[in-house]
Amino acid sequence: MAIDKWGVVIVAAGRGSRMGTEESKQYLLLDGKPILVHTLEVFQRMDLIGEIALVVGSADVERCLEWAGCYGLTKVAAVLAGGAERQQSVLCGLRTLSCEWVMVHDGVRPLVTEQAVSACADAARATGAAVLAVPVKDTIKQVDASDIIVATPDRSALRAIQTPQAFRRSLLLSAHEKAEQEGFLGTDDAMVVERTGTPVVVAEGEYTNIKITTPEDLPYAEFLLAQRRTSDTGGERNDSDRTRL
């Protein structure tokens, strides 16, 4: 039986001031190619994916359209100018997709693997909504306004959330439109869906699915890419990439 194709919103409209570079972080070079291109290529390769909506800053639409052609990114169905907030950019991308199922992914997570994307998709198909996550390694402390520790959550119940996050398109679209109408801004798409009362499950993520945010992330990403190239699996992730929830 044929599997329905998925649509993907790739969000890359942010400036990323923590990187400390004049160029936005998603356009910095990683192994000779822009970080964003690496991200797009993961989804381009996957038979699961039918269409991609790329949301970028208004000044970057033209160059991203050129890259789509230069790098053979034929699944990029639209390159759109994003809004002032990430949530607005996601909604913009969602409205251009036609697939029954959709994912939202950060443009600066270029090391996500096809296995992780598929795992997230499978979990969403079974439940309606799913996100990638990994167990938190460090002890987490909750502090008050004076930086005094007020609580230590049980680490075994904590997860660090990643992307992609996967949903039935109608569910995610209605949740975003409701949030827009009510002036609600969430920290991720799962939060927007959670507030509608819909449960969101976590799927097994990978610690190597890093978000390139600060200067030290770039050489680590270079190292991970080099490690994958020399692995026996021909560039796919090692078993150590994966973590059990």
XYZ file of C-alpha atoms in Angstrom:
245
model
C 0.000 0.000 0.000
C 1.343 3.409 -0.964
C 2.261 5.745 1.875
C 0.864 9.255 1.741
C 3.446 11.936 1.105
C 4.274 14.514 3.758
C 4.677 18.245 3.499
C 7.431 20.045 5.419
C 7.674 23.634 6.594
C 11.335 24.586 6.959
C 11.597 27.679 9.147
C 14.664 29.828 8.441
C 13.530 33.415 8.856
C 15.395 34.124 12.103
C 18.432 36.343 12.456
C 20.276 34.316 15.101
C 22.142 37.048 16.984
C 23.807 34.549 19.338
C 26.046 33.354 16.500
C 27.722 36.783 16.482
C 28.135 36.899 12.694
C 26.993 39.475 10.173
C 25.460 36.735 8.054
C 22.409 34.903 9.409
C 23.430 31.536 10.830
C 21.361 29.459 8.400
C 23.443 30.806 5.511
C 26.865 30.162 7.033
C 28.896 27.501 5.251
C 29.066 23.980 6.632
C 31.357 21.643 4.700
C 31.271 24.033 1.755
C 27.483 24.475 1.571
C 25.054 26.738 3.429
C 23.663 25.137 6.582
C 20.148 25.584 5.215
C 20.982 23.625 2.053
C 22.182 20.661 4.138
C 18.856 20.729 5.976
C 16.818 20.884 2.789
C 18.796 18.029 1.230
C 17.782 15.638 4.022
C 14.104 16.066 3.141
C 14.790 16.206 -0.608
C 16.276 12.686 -0.435
C 13.329 11.124 1.361
C 10.607 9.332 -0.609
C 8.307 10.135 2.317
C 8.422 13.858 1.519
C 6.270 15.308 -1.243
C 6.612 19.079 -0.852
C 8.596 21.648 1.105
C 7.605 25.188 2.037
C 10.736 27.191 2.887
C 10.099 30.293 4.990
C 12.920 32.853 5.118
C 13.498 36.546 5.656
C 12.066 38.807 2.957
C 15.559 39.850 1.854
C 16.600 36.207 1.363
C 13.788 34.894 -0.834
C 15.638 35.430 -4.120
C 18.876 33.738 -3.143
C 16.991 30.781 -1.672
C 15.031 30.405 -4.910
C 18.362 30.354 -6.758
C 19.784 27.733 -4.387
C 16.735 25.530 -4.876
C 17.602 25.429 -8.565
C 21.373 25.157 -8.153
C 21.212 22.296 -5.648
C 18.393 20.390 -7.332
C 15.916 20.935 -4.506
C 12.902 20.053 -6.630
C 10.591 19.442 -3.655
C 10.779 23.095 -2.600
C 7.312 24.102 -3.749
C 7.464 27.632 -2.325
C 9.978 30.074 -0.847
C 8.091 32.533 1.327
C 8.861 35.634 3.363
C 8.241 34.913 7.048
C 6.583 36.980 9.735
C 7.972 38.834 12.725
C 7.568 35.745 14.929
C 8.445 32.127 14.180
C 4.827 31.154 14.754
C 3.688 33.508 12.013
C 6.262 32.004 9.657
C 5.021 28.473 10.353
C 1.415 29.485 9.659
C 2.501 31.111 6.413
C 4.194 27.893 5.320
C 1.310 25.673 6.412
C -1.141 27.577 4.258
C 0.846 26.751 1.114
C 1.010 22.985 1.702
C -1.592 20.528 0.501
C -0.507 17.243 2.130
C -2.689 15.625 4.794
C 0.340 15.268 7.076
C 2.974 17.932 7.763
C 6.192 18.461 9.661
C 7.838 21.638 10.909
C 11.632 21.685 11.072
C 14.274 24.233 12.030
C 16.442 25.316 9.116
C 19.497 25.186 11.385
C 19.143 21.506 12.299
C 21.053 20.091 9.307
C 22.129 16.865 11.017
C 18.712 15.304 11.478
C 18.695 11.828 9.935
C 16.174 10.203 7.676
C 15.580 7.551 10.349
C 14.637 10.167 12.927
C 12.309 11.935 10.494
C 10.603 8.641 9.696
C 10.245 7.773 13.382
C 8.558 11.099 14.062
C 6.224 10.608 11.090
C 5.270 7.109 12.229
C 4.476 8.324 15.742
C 2.327 11.155 14.392
C 0.400 8.844 12.074
C -0.449 6.658 15.061
C -1.532 9.493 17.357
C -2.094 12.666 15.330
C 0.803 14.658 16.786
C 4.422 13.834 17.662
C 7.777 15.501 18.303
C 11.350 14.276 18.442
C 12.889 14.360 21.913
C 15.887 13.122 23.878
C 16.246 12.547 27.631
C 17.794 15.455 29.521
C 21.347 14.589 30.615
C 21.910 17.367 33.152
C 20.149 18.086 36.407
C 17.688 20.924 35.840
C 17.003 23.585 38.477
C 14.060 25.962 38.575
C 14.967 29.388 39.956
C 13.030 32.483 40.982
C 13.593 36.122 39.962
C 16.535 36.312 42.397
C 18.226 33.228 40.922
C 17.445 31.201 44.030
C 16.684 27.540 43.376
C 13.058 26.771 44.133
C 12.693 23.290 42.649
C 14.586 20.389 41.113
C 12.359 18.539 38.627
C 12.707 14.790 38.298
C 15.159 14.391 35.426
C 13.707 11.033 34.387
C 10.498 12.788 33.346
C 12.216 15.573 31.365
C 12.864 15.644 27.624
C 14.723 18.090 25.414
C 12.474 18.730 22.436
C 13.794 18.841 18.890
C 12.415 19.122 15.386
C 10.882 17.903 13.191
C 7.517 18.045 14.867
C 4.821 16.182 12.968
C 1.044 16.607 12.820
C -2.070 16.065 10.800
C -2.156 19.279 8.776
C -5.754 20.171 9.653
C -4.947 19.881 13.367
C -1.830 22.042 13.239
C -3.414 24.636 10.960
C -6.479 25.067 13.166
C -4.291 25.260 16.296
C -2.138 27.984 14.738
C -5.130 29.947 13.511
C -6.696 29.761 16.973
C -3.424 30.973 18.532
C -3.255 33.839 16.039
C -6.814 34.909 16.815
C -6.164 34.822 20.564
C -2.743 36.487 20.459
C -0.956 33.453 21.895
C 2.740 32.858 21.167
C 4.165 29.454 22.017
C 7.769 28.313 22.130
C 7.176 25.541 19.597
C 4.444 24.017 17.461
C 3.708 21.296 19.984
C 2.828 23.945 22.565
C 0.366 25.520 20.129
C -1.317 22.138 19.661
C -1.175 21.185 23.355
C -3.269 24.188 24.356
C -6.146 22.838 22.247
C -6.270 19.788 24.506
C -4.705 17.472 21.947
C -2.067 15.094 23.352
C 1.357 15.163 21.697
C 3.634 12.137 21.966
C 7.428 12.090 21.875
C 9.363 9.965 19.398
C 12.920 8.765 19.811
C 15.374 11.516 18.915
C 19.134 11.721 18.484
C 21.656 13.788 20.436
C 23.435 14.592 17.176
C 20.360 16.439 15.886
C 21.822 19.698 17.133
C 20.494 23.172 16.501
C 23.314 25.394 15.273
C 22.884 28.461 17.445
C 26.234 29.602 18.874
C 29.796 29.715 17.446
C 30.903 26.467 19.107
C 28.105 24.545 17.381
C 29.619 24.987 13.917
C 32.898 23.070 14.422
C 30.961 20.343 16.246
C 28.638 20.037 13.254
C 31.684 19.803 10.951
C 33.043 17.000 13.144
C 29.748 15.103 13.051
C 29.554 15.376 9.263
C 33.129 14.107 8.902
C 32.354 11.228 11.264
C 29.351 10.220 9.183
C 31.334 10.314 5.955
C 33.858 7.857 7.334
C 31.335 5.492 8.916
C 30.663 2.072 7.479
C 27.023 2.997 6.906
C 27.854 5.325 4.030
C 26.981 8.619 5.697
C 23.985 7.578 7.795
C 24.062 7.872 11.557
C 25.884 5.445 13.845
C 23.859 3.431 16.355
C 25.341 5.669 19.062
C 23.472 8.635 17.563
C 20.203 7.227 18.767
C 18.908 7.315 22.311
C 16.186 5.269 23.927
C 13.448 7.179 25.692
